[in-house]
mmCIF file of C-alpha atoms and ligand atoms in Angstrom:
data_model
loop_
_atom_site.group_PDB
_atom_site.id
_atom_site.type_symbol
_atom_site.label_atom_id
_atom_site.label_comp_id
_atom_site.label_asym_id
_atom_site.label_seq_id
_atom_site.Cartn_x
_atom_site.Cartn_y
_atom_site.Cartn_z
ATOM 1 C CA MET A 546 -56.872 -4.193 13.932
ATOM 2 C CA PRO A 547 -53.049 -5.353 14.403
ATOM 3 C CA MET A 548 -51.701 -4.074 18.191
ATOM 4 C CA THR A 549 -49.162 -7.004 18.666
ATOM 5 C CA THR A 550 -46.686 -8.498 15.693
ATOM 6 C CA GLU A 551 -48.680 -8.077 12.810
ATOM 7 C CA SER A 552 -47.679 -5.450 10.208
ATOM 8 C CA THR A 553 -50.499 -2.772 10.121
ATOM 9 C CA ASP A 554 -53.562 -3.537 7.993
ATOM 10 C CA ARG A 555 -53.538 -2.147 4.532
ATOM 11 C CA ARG A 556 -57.174 -0.817 5.205
ATOM 12 C CA VAL A 557 -56.256 0.391 8.654
ATOM 13 C CA ASP A 558 -53.908 2.867 6.787
ATOM 14 C CA LYS A 559 -56.194 3.567 4.230
ATOM 15 C CA LEU A 560 -58.912 4.412 6.697
ATOM 16 C CA ILE A 561 -56.001 6.934 8.223
ATOM 17 C CA HIS A 562 -55.453 8.350 5.187
ATOM 18 C CA LEU A 563 -59.324 8.967 4.401
ATOM 19 C CA LEU A 564 -59.901 10.784 7.716
ATOM 20 C CA VAL A 565 -56.922 12.941 7.146
ATOM 21 C CA LYS A 566 -57.939 13.672 3.634
ATOM 22 C CA ASN A 567 -61.322 14.980 4.678
ATOM 23 C CA ALA A 568 -60.444 16.290 8.307
ATOM 24 C CA THR A 569 -62.786 19.526 7.751
ATOM 25 C CA VAL A 570 -65.671 17.308 7.400
ATOM 26 C CA VAL A 571 -67.698 14.708 8.922
ATOM 27 C CA VAL A 572 -67.370 11.046 6.809
ATOM 28 C CA PRO A 573 -70.210 9.311 6.961
ATOM 29 C CA GLY A 574 -69.943 5.558 8.632
ATOM 30 C CA PRO A 575 -71.180 3.988 5.266
ATOM 31 C CA LYS A 576 -69.217 5.924 2.566
ATOM 32 C CA ILE A 577 -66.168 4.630 4.973
ATOM 33 C CA ALA A 578 -67.207 1.027 5.065
ATOM 34 C CA SER A 579 -67.597 1.146 1.050
ATOM 35 C CA GLU A 580 -64.395 2.833 0.393
ATOM 36 C CA ILE A 581 -62.468 0.352 2.401
ATOM 37 C CA GLY A 582 -64.465 -2.452 1.649
ATOM 38 C CA VAL A 583 -65.473 -3.694 5.282
ATOM 39 C CA THR A 584 -68.814 -3.801 7.428
ATOM 40 C CA ARG A 585 -69.867 -0.742 9.368
ATOM 41 C CA PHE A 586 -69.090 -2.869 12.267
ATOM 42 C CA LYS A 587 -65.457 -3.179 11.561
ATOM 43 C CA VAL A 588 -65.087 0.468 10.896
ATOM 44 C CA PHE A 589 -66.605 1.313 14.709
ATOM 45 C CA GLY A 590 -63.931 -1.106 15.867
ATOM 46 C CA TRP A 591 -61.331 0.274 14.276
ATOM 47 C CA MET A 592 -62.515 3.750 15.565
ATOM 48 C CA GLU A 593 -62.248 2.584 19.021
ATOM 49 C CA ASN A 594 -58.594 1.122 18.452
ATOM 50 C CA LEU A 595 -56.989 4.127 16.769
ATOM 51 C CA ARG A 596 -58.577 6.498 19.921
ATOM 52 C CA SER A 597 -56.910 3.964 21.940
ATOM 53 C CA LEU A 598 -53.833 4.842 20.103
ATOM 54 C CA GLY A 599 -54.145 8.728 20.635
ATOM 55 C CA VAL A 600 -55.804 9.265 17.455
ATOM 56 C CA GLU A 601 -59.146 11.905 18.496
ATOM 57 C CA ILE A 602 -62.084 11.175 16.621
ATOM 58 C CA ARG A 603 -65.421 12.802 16.681
ATOM 59 C CA GLY A 604 -68.072 10.453 16.562
ATOM 60 C CA VAL A 605 -71.491 12.378 15.317
ATOM 61 C CA ARG A 606 -74.862 10.403 16.042
ATOM 62 C CA GLY A 607 -76.276 9.064 12.876
ATOM 63 C CA GLU A 608 -73.964 11.160 10.807
ATOM 64 C CA GLY A 609 -70.275 9.615 10.889
ATOM 65 C CA TYR A 610 -67.002 10.589 12.103
ATOM 66 C CA GLN A 611 -64.277 13.292 11.660
ATOM 67 C CA LEU A 612 -60.675 13.565 12.335
ATOM 68 C CA VAL A 613 -59.993 16.273 15.332
ATOM 69 C CA THR A 614 -55.923 15.353 15.803
ATOM 70 C CA ILE A 615 -53.797 12.725 14.849
ATOM 71 C CA PRO A 616 -50.641 11.782 16.489
ATOM 72 C CA ASP A 617 -47.151 11.842 14.570
ATOM 73 C CA ILE A 618 -47.991 8.147 13.454
ATOM 74 C CA LEU A 619 -45.347 6.573 10.789
ATOM 75 C CA VAL A 620 -48.190 4.685 8.680
ATOM 76 C CA PRO A 621 -47.274 4.278 4.737
ATOM 77 C CA SER A 622 -50.030 6.033 3.571
ATOM 78 C CA LEU A 623 -48.724 9.429 5.911
ATOM 79 C CA VAL A 624 -45.274 8.787 4.925
ATOM 80 C CA ARG A 625 -45.529 8.296 1.437
ATOM 81 C CA ALA A 626 -47.949 11.881 1.252
ATOM 82 C CA GLU A 627 -44.749 13.402 2.422
ATOM 83 C CA LEU A 628 -42.088 11.291 0.844
ATOM 84 C CA GLY A 629 -43.827 10.578 -2.834
ATOM 85 C CA ASP A 630 -42.717 7.591 -4.646
ATOM 86 C CA HIS A 631 -39.010 7.362 -3.805
ATOM 87 C CA PRO A 632 -36.669 4.336 -4.334
ATOM 88 C CA ILE A 633 -35.974 3.740 -0.556
ATOM 89 C CA GLY A 634 -39.457 3.912 1.174
ATOM 90 C CA HIS A 635 -41.309 2.563 -2.286
ATOM 91 C CA SER A 636 -42.496 -0.197 -0.141
ATOM 92 C CA ILE A 637 -43.134 0.570 4.056
ATOM 93 C CA ILE A 638 -44.130 -1.917 6.137
ATOM 94 C CA HIS A 639 -45.483 -0.814 9.352
ATOM 95 C CA PHE A 640 -46.006 -2.167 12.849
ATOM 96 C CA PHE A 641 -47.604 -0.555 15.692
ATOM 97 C CA ARG A 642 -45.559 -3.102 17.850
ATOM 98 C CA THR A 643 -42.983 -5.596 16.994
ATOM 99 C CA ASP A 644 -39.817 -7.242 18.825
ATOM 100 C CA SER A 645 -37.371 -5.852 16.453
ATOM 101 C CA THR A 646 -37.741 -4.017 12.837
ATOM 102 C CA ASN A 647 -34.232 -5.813 12.091
ATOM 103 C CA ALA A 648 -35.609 -9.069 12.983
ATOM 104 C CA VAL A 649 -38.550 -8.466 10.780
ATOM 105 C CA ALA A 650 -36.580 -6.650 7.925
ATOM 106 C CA LEU A 651 -33.857 -9.409 7.781
ATOM 107 C CA LYS A 652 -36.462 -12.319 7.296
ATOM 108 C CA LEU A 653 -38.255 -10.336 4.553
ATOM 109 C CA ALA A 654 -34.873 -9.952 3.044
ATOM 110 C CA ALA A 655 -34.473 -13.798 2.980
ATOM 111 C CA ASP A 656 -37.791 -13.777 1.306
ATOM 112 C CA GLY A 657 -36.961 -11.693 -1.496
ATOM 113 C CA ALA A 658 -37.986 -8.003 -0.097
ATOM 114 C CA GLU A 659 -37.073 -5.552 -2.984
ATOM 115 C CA HIS A 660 -34.060 -2.991 -2.353
ATOM 116 C CA GLY A 661 -35.203 0.049 -0.369
ATOM 117 C CA THR A 662 -37.944 -1.877 1.462
ATOM 118 C CA VAL A 663 -38.614 -0.072 4.680
ATOM 119 C CA VAL A 664 -40.226 -1.840 8.275
ATOM 120 C CA VAL A 665 -40.952 0.638 10.767
ATOM 121 C CA ALA A 666 -42.238 0.103 14.060
ATOM 122 C CA GLU A 667 -43.998 2.622 16.571
ATOM 123 C CA GLU A 668 -42.714 0.477 19.591
ATOM 124 C CA GLN A 669 -40.075 -2.254 19.722
ATOM 125 C CA THR A 670 -40.636 -4.989 22.730
ATOM 126 C CA ALA A 671 -36.693 -6.260 21.950
ATOM 127 C CA GLY A 672 -34.674 -3.366 20.116
ATOM 128 C CA ARG A 673 -31.379 -4.600 19.079
ATOM 129 C CA GLY A 674 -28.482 -2.468 19.573
ATOM 130 C CA ARG A 675 -24.760 -2.735 18.386
ATOM 131 C CA LEU A 676 -22.239 -5.105 20.853
ATOM 132 C CA GLY A 677 -25.093 -7.249 22.297
ATOM 133 C CA ARG A 678 -26.912 -4.599 23.673
ATOM 134 C CA THR A 679 -30.708 -3.618 23.558
ATOM 135 C CA TRP A 680 -32.149 -0.207 22.071
ATOM 136 C CA PHE A 681 -34.889 1.614 24.440
ATOM 137 C CA SER A 682 -37.871 2.027 22.256
ATOM 138 C CA GLU A 683 -40.747 3.978 23.839
ATOM 139 C CA LYS A 684 -44.010 3.935 22.315
ATOM 140 C CA SER A 685 -44.267 6.716 19.436
ATOM 141 C CA THR A 686 -41.648 8.906 20.786
ATOM 142 C CA GLY A 687 -38.466 7.563 18.367
ATOM 143 C CA ILE A 688 -37.888 6.459 15.075
ATOM 144 C CA TYR A 689 -37.696 2.859 14.805
ATOM 145 C CA ILE A 690 -36.372 1.586 11.163
ATOM 146 C CA SER A 691 -34.893 -0.787 9.064
ATOM 147 C CA ILE A 692 -34.187 -0.338 5.268
ATOM 148 C CA ILE A 693 -33.028 -3.818 3.090
ATOM 149 C CA LEU A 694 -30.428 -2.684 0.794
ATOM 150 C CA ARG A 695 -29.119 -4.948 -2.004
ATOM 151 C CA PRO A 696 -26.177 -3.280 -3.035
ATOM 152 C CA PRO A 697 -24.087 -4.471 -6.140
ATOM 153 C CA LEU A 698 -20.876 -4.802 -3.734
ATOM 154 C CA ALA A 699 -18.872 -7.071 -2.136
ATOM 155 C CA PRO A 700 -19.048 -7.587 1.799
ATOM 156 C CA ALA A 701 -15.691 -5.848 2.568
ATOM 157 C CA ALA A 702 -18.109 -2.386 1.425
ATOM 158 C CA ALA A 703 -20.193 -3.359 4.646
ATOM 159 C CA PRO A 704 -18.205 -0.816 6.997
ATOM 160 C CA VAL A 705 -18.589 2.209 4.606
ATOM 161 C CA LEU A 706 -22.221 1.266 4.200
ATOM 162 C CA THR A 707 -22.341 1.802 7.837
ATOM 163 C CA LEU A 708 -20.349 4.770 7.881
ATOM 164 C CA MET A 709 -22.316 6.326 4.904
ATOM 165 C CA ALA A 710 -25.753 5.607 7.093
ATOM 166 C CA GLY A 711 -24.631 7.383 9.589
ATOM 167 C CA LEU A 712 -23.570 10.758 7.714
ATOM 168 C CA ALA A 713 -26.980 10.538 6.039
ATOM 169 C CA ALA A 714 -28.575 10.442 9.385
ATOM 170 C CA GLN A 715 -26.526 13.660 10.291
ATOM 171 C CA LYS A 716 -27.621 15.640 7.777
ATOM 172 C CA ALA A 717 -31.103 14.386 8.022
ATOM 173 C CA VAL A 718 -31.386 15.301 11.879
ATOM 174 C CA SER A 719 -29.324 18.954 11.565
ATOM 175 C CA SER A 720 -31.494 20.004 9.011
ATOM 176 C CA VAL A 721 -34.779 19.262 10.102
ATOM 177 C CA THR A 722 -34.010 20.260 13.693
ATOM 178 C CA GLY A 723 -31.331 23.112 13.148
ATOM 179 C CA LEU A 724 -28.549 21.196 16.265
ATOM 180 C CA ALA A 725 -25.326 21.024 15.696
ATOM 181 C CA VAL A 726 -24.919 16.694 15.034
ATOM 182 C CA ASP A 727 -21.612 15.291 15.729
ATOM 183 C CA ILE A 728 -20.849 11.626 14.654
ATOM 184 C CA ARG A 729 -18.738 8.997 16.982
ATOM 185 C CA TRP A 730 -17.078 6.362 15.168
ATOM 186 C CA PRO A 731 -19.037 4.413 13.701
ATOM 187 C CA ASN A 732 -22.319 5.850 13.320
ATOM 188 C CA ASP A 733 -23.829 7.377 16.481
ATOM 189 C CA LEU A 734 -25.356 10.710 16.594
ATOM 190 C CA LEU A 735 -24.583 12.900 19.540
ATOM 191 C CA VAL A 736 -25.928 16.146 20.280
ATOM 192 C CA HIS A 737 -24.128 18.244 23.272
ATOM 193 C CA GLY A 738 -21.872 14.826 24.016
ATOM 194 C CA LYS A 739 -24.794 12.543 24.412
ATOM 195 C CA LYS A 740 -26.305 9.782 21.929
ATOM 196 C CA VAL A 741 -29.561 10.838 19.834
ATOM 197 C CA CYS A 742 -29.136 8.064 17.288
ATOM 198 C CA GLY A 743 -27.383 4.592 16.984
ATOM 199 C CA ILE A 744 -27.148 2.469 13.761
ATOM 200 C CA LEU A 745 -26.948 -1.252 13.620
ATOM 201 C CA THR A 746 -26.144 -2.857 10.361
ATOM 202 C CA GLU A 747 -26.796 -6.473 9.902
ATOM 203 C CA MET A 748 -26.512 -8.821 6.661
ATOM 204 C CA SER A 749 -26.812 -11.903 4.800
ATOM 205 C CA ALA A 750 -23.705 -12.592 2.212
ATOM 206 C CA GLU A 751 -21.334 -14.984 0.314
ATOM 207 C CA VAL A 752 -18.132 -14.819 0.471
ATOM 208 C CA ASP A 753 -17.905 -12.253 -2.703
ATOM 209 C CA ARG A 754 -21.638 -11.290 -2.523
ATOM 210 C CA LEU A 755 -23.758 -9.146 -0.484
ATOM 211 C CA HIS A 756 -27.087 -10.533 -0.531
ATOM 212 C CA ALA A 757 -28.644 -7.828 1.612
ATOM 213 C CA VAL A 758 -28.289 -4.975 4.303
ATOM 214 C CA VAL A 759 -30.428 -4.487 6.765
ATOM 215 C CA LEU A 760 -29.800 -0.717 8.336
ATOM 216 C CA GLY A 761 -31.230 -0.558 11.331
ATOM 217 C CA ILE A 762 -31.655 2.971 12.549
ATOM 218 C CA GLY A 763 -32.980 4.035 15.825
ATOM 219 C CA ILE A 764 -33.549 8.038 16.539
ATOM 220 C CA ASN A 765 -34.610 9.219 20.217
ATOM 221 C CA VAL A 766 -36.995 12.094 18.830
ATOM 222 C CA ASN A 767 -39.725 13.261 21.346
ATOM 223 C CA HIS A 768 -38.902 11.241 24.549
ATOM 224 C CA SER A 769 -38.981 13.895 27.246
ATOM 225 C CA LEU A 770 -36.786 12.366 29.515
ATOM 226 C CA MET A 771 -34.496 9.425 29.520
ATOM 227 C CA PRO A 772 -34.844 6.098 31.647
ATOM 228 C CA VAL A 773 -32.390 6.563 34.182
ATOM 229 C CA ASP A 774 -29.759 4.212 33.127
ATOM 230 C CA LEU A 775 -29.187 6.386 30.349
ATOM 231 C CA GLU A 776 -29.791 9.777 30.889
ATOM 232 C CA ASN A 777 -25.815 10.706 31.058
ATOM 233 C CA ILE A 778 -24.951 9.258 27.869
ATOM 234 C CA GLY A 779 -28.369 9.647 25.733
ATOM 235 C CA THR A 780 -30.791 12.607 25.177
ATOM 236 C CA SER A 781 -33.456 12.887 22.454
ATOM 237 C CA LEU A 782 -33.862 15.777 20.106
ATOM 238 C CA ARG A 783 -36.813 17.211 21.636
ATOM 239 C CA MET A 784 -34.861 17.593 25.179
ATOM 240 C CA GLU A 785 -32.135 19.436 23.138
ATOM 241 C CA ALA A 786 -34.148 21.492 20.896
ATOM 242 C CA HIS A 787 -36.615 22.392 23.607
ATOM 243 C CA ARG A 788 -39.152 21.426 21.316
ATOM 244 C CA GLY A 789 -41.286 18.733 19.626
ATOM 245 C CA ILE A 790 -39.926 17.495 16.398
ATOM 246 C CA SER A 791 -42.020 16.089 13.855
ATOM 247 C CA ARG A 792 -41.352 12.318 13.348
ATOM 248 C CA ILE A 793 -42.716 12.219 9.895
ATOM 249 C CA GLN A 794 -40.564 14.961 8.709
ATOM 250 C CA VAL A 795 -37.090 13.613 9.861
ATOM 251 C CA LEU A 796 -38.127 10.159 8.648
ATOM 252 C CA VAL A 797 -38.434 11.289 5.338
ATOM 253 C CA THR A 798 -35.558 13.363 5.084
ATOM 254 C CA LEU A 799 -33.871 10.738 6.419
ATOM 255 C CA LEU A 800 -34.624 8.231 3.673
ATOM 256 C CA ARG A 801 -33.724 10.722 1.011
ATOM 257 C CA GLU A 802 -30.299 11.183 2.576
ATOM 258 C CA ILE A 803 -29.855 7.771 2.717
ATOM 259 C CA GLU A 804 -30.526 7.923 -0.627
ATOM 260 C CA ARG A 805 -28.583 10.465 -1.748
ATOM 261 C CA HIS A 806 -25.388 9.319 0.092
ATOM 262 C CA TYR A 807 -25.991 5.789 -1.260
ATOM 263 C CA GLN A 808 -26.008 6.686 -4.873
ATOM 264 C CA LEU A 809 -23.171 8.812 -4.399
ATOM 265 C CA LEU A 810 -21.032 5.825 -2.405
ATOM 266 C CA LEU A 811 -22.037 3.299 -5.567
ATOM 267 C CA LYS A 812 -20.911 6.497 -8.241
ATOM 268 C CA SER A 813 -18.222 7.849 -6.549
ATOM 269 C CA GLY A 814 -16.980 5.000 -4.440
ATOM 270 C CA ASN A 815 -16.014 4.663 -0.669
ATOM 271 C CA LYS A 816 -13.672 7.704 -0.628
ATOM 272 C CA ALA A 817 -16.366 9.987 -1.327
ATOM 273 C CA ILE A 818 -18.065 8.679 1.930
ATOM 274 C CA THR A 819 -15.155 8.428 3.880
ATOM 275 C CA GLU A 820 -14.282 12.069 3.253
ATOM 276 C CA ARG A 821 -17.039 13.698 4.090
ATOM 277 C CA TRP A 822 -17.261 11.440 7.114
ATOM 278 C CA GLU A 823 -14.095 12.959 8.304
ATOM 279 C CA ALA A 824 -15.236 16.589 7.512
ATOM 280 C CA ALA A 825 -18.605 15.811 9.825
ATOM 281 C CA SER A 826 -17.195 14.237 12.822
ATOM 282 C CA THR A 827 -15.214 15.373 15.624
ATOM 283 C CA PHE A 828 -13.946 12.119 15.976
ATOM 284 C CA ALA A 829 -11.887 11.762 12.612
ATOM 285 C CA HIS A 830 -8.777 13.542 14.069
ATOM 286 C CA GLY A 831 -6.905 14.156 17.102
ATOM 287 C CA LYS A 832 -9.343 12.783 19.251
ATOM 288 C CA ARG A 833 -8.414 11.156 22.800
ATOM 289 C CA VAL A 834 -10.307 8.049 23.335
ATOM 290 C CA ARG A 835 -10.938 5.026 25.146
ATOM 291 C CA VAL A 836 -10.868 2.154 22.306
ATOM 292 C CA VAL A 837 -13.439 -0.248 23.685
ATOM 293 C CA THR A 838 -12.946 -3.795 22.199
ATOM 294 C CA ALA A 839 -14.024 -7.655 23.136
ATOM 295 C CA VAL A 840 -10.239 -8.036 25.020
ATOM 296 C CA GLY A 841 -10.434 -4.780 26.871
ATOM 297 C CA GLU A 842 -10.149 -0.923 26.940
ATOM 298 C CA VAL A 843 -7.228 1.335 25.954
ATOM 299 C CA LEU A 844 -6.173 5.021 25.523
ATOM 300 C CA ALA A 845 -5.514 6.410 21.977
ATOM 301 C CA THR A 846 -5.907 9.384 19.720
ATOM 302 C CA THR A 847 -7.632 9.012 16.551
ATOM 303 C CA THR A 848 -5.741 9.573 13.464
ATOM 304 C CA GLY A 849 -8.252 9.737 10.627
ATOM 305 C CA LEU A 850 -10.563 6.965 8.141
ATOM 306 C CA ASP A 851 -8.766 4.640 6.274
ATOM 307 C CA PRO A 852 -10.970 4.387 2.395
ATOM 308 C CA SER A 853 -12.281 0.887 4.052
ATOM 309 C CA GLY A 854 -14.075 2.476 6.497
ATOM 310 C CA ALA A 855 -11.427 1.595 9.448
ATOM 311 C CA LEU A 856 -10.562 4.062 12.098
ATOM 312 C CA LYS A 857 -7.207 5.056 12.556
ATOM 313 C CA ILE A 858 -5.836 5.276 15.995
ATOM 314 C CA GLN A 859 -2.397 5.884 17.771
ATOM 315 C CA TYR A 860 -1.781 4.256 20.992
ATOM 316 C CA ASP A 861 0.462 6.331 23.783
ATOM 317 C CA ASP A 862 3.427 4.127 22.868
ATOM 318 C CA GLY A 863 3.188 4.858 19.331
ATOM 319 C CA SER A 864 2.024 1.808 17.693
ATOM 320 C CA GLN A 865 -0.578 2.255 15.103
ATOM 321 C CA GLU A 866 -4.162 0.309 14.442
ATOM 322 C CA PHE A 867 -6.758 0.269 12.091
ATOM 323 C CA LEU A 868 -9.962 -0.382 13.981
ATOM 324 C CA MET A 869 -12.956 -2.127 12.371
ATOM 325 C CA ALA A 870 -15.177 -2.861 15.281
ATOM 326 C CA GLY A 871 -15.709 -2.168 18.452
ATOM 327 C CA GLU A 872 -15.890 1.351 19.563
ATOM 328 C CA VAL A 873 -14.811 4.383 21.064
ATOM 329 C CA VAL A 874 -15.428 6.583 23.928
ATOM 330 C CA GLU A 875 -14.029 10.412 24.227
ATOM 331 C CA VAL A 876 -12.048 10.932 27.026
ATOM 332 C CA LYS A 877 -12.517 14.658 28.281
ATOM 333 C CA GLN A 878 -9.106 15.993 29.188
ATOM 334 C CA ASN A 879 -8.428 17.848 32.026
ATOM 335 C CA ILE A 880 -7.410 21.324 31.154
ATOM 336 C CA PRO A 881 -5.057 22.705 33.884
HETATM 337 C C1 BTN B 1556 -26.607 1.257 18.903
HETATM 338 O O1 BTN B 1556 -26.400 0.090 19.392
HETATM 339 O O2 BTN B 1556 -26.448 2.230 18.715
HETATM 340 C C2 BTN B 1556 -27.407 0.443 17.521
HETATM 341 C C3 BTN B 1556 -28.955 0.559 17.891
HETATM 342 C C4 BTN B 1556 -30.175 0.532 16.663
HETATM 343 C C5 BTN B 1556 -31.485 0.791 16.913
HETATM 344 C C6 BTN B 1556 -32.485 0.260 15.800
HETATM 345 S S1 BTN B 1556 -34.149 0.541 16.163
HETATM 346 C C7 BTN B 1556 -34.553 -0.176 14.779
HETATM 347 C C8 BTN B 1556 -33.642 -0.865 14.305
HETATM 348 N N1 BTN B 1556 -34.519 -2.081 14.838
HETATM 349 C C9 BTN B 1556 -33.376 -2.832 15.851
HETATM 350 O O3 BTN B 1556 -33.861 -3.813 16.858
HETATM 351 N N2 BTN B 1556 -32.395 -1.945 16.064
HETATM 352 C C10 BTN B 1556 -32.129 -0.927 15.352
#
């Protein structure tokens, strides 16, 4: 069974589905073997591997196997059971472990993977963040996905696609958890001022045509604590909501919201997204921020979004700029 960088065997996915469907009964080993099309010996080996991933399976000598509990794993059959047939997620490629779902998705896109393909991993060994950073990807606690889109748009639309993804993620996270979720330009999700979700958009394009856009989304869902170097700036949904959160529910809601906002962008254009983003983020207007770019840091105040997706800012000397790249960090003002 693939535990490394190979995508999850469809037969393992089928095995999990079979156990879930028959969770109240003991399923005979030969029945499992014949339904999946492998030997009983192979079934035995896979059961052992699933147990090592936290799936509790009762083995009854001479009778078969029964599922006791299954952790919240994001294998395609379980996601599809909730999602149904859906344009985004029509094809789901699952890994128990990979380097980066964005790296995998970019390769798949170059090989012709269809619009709406979703790459999901339980764990990433080299999760990529924005601005050359890494993304902490603890096993089976977060959501690590990359969505391949093939929009009929020019490369100039990429910033709005990025905002669109942040907006969709905000709607999904707040509706599943009930938490108040803010969006920091361009698309970090914050809860109580700390980051719970980051989005890295990568693409392949010609001068006037996008071939493929990969939306890489990382959400801290059930982490019970953050690593020391992130604890002041990052948090998880579980830590903020004080309860465990279903990763499948967040993922399925996210895929639906991405589809809804993507259609809105195609039908109604950039402004439909930028206006909604402005309404959804406290960073859009009047926020005192530190603007961090490749050349340094400067204080400024935000003054809204341009329809291209750029963040409009005013520096303290009165000059204005449209920010296309970099990041902003809130500056807490001292109230006398
Ligand atoms: C950020 O720096 O805020 C963006 C983080 C994006 C992380 C996600 S996790 C899934 C996907 N695969 C990656 O390697 N990165 C993105």
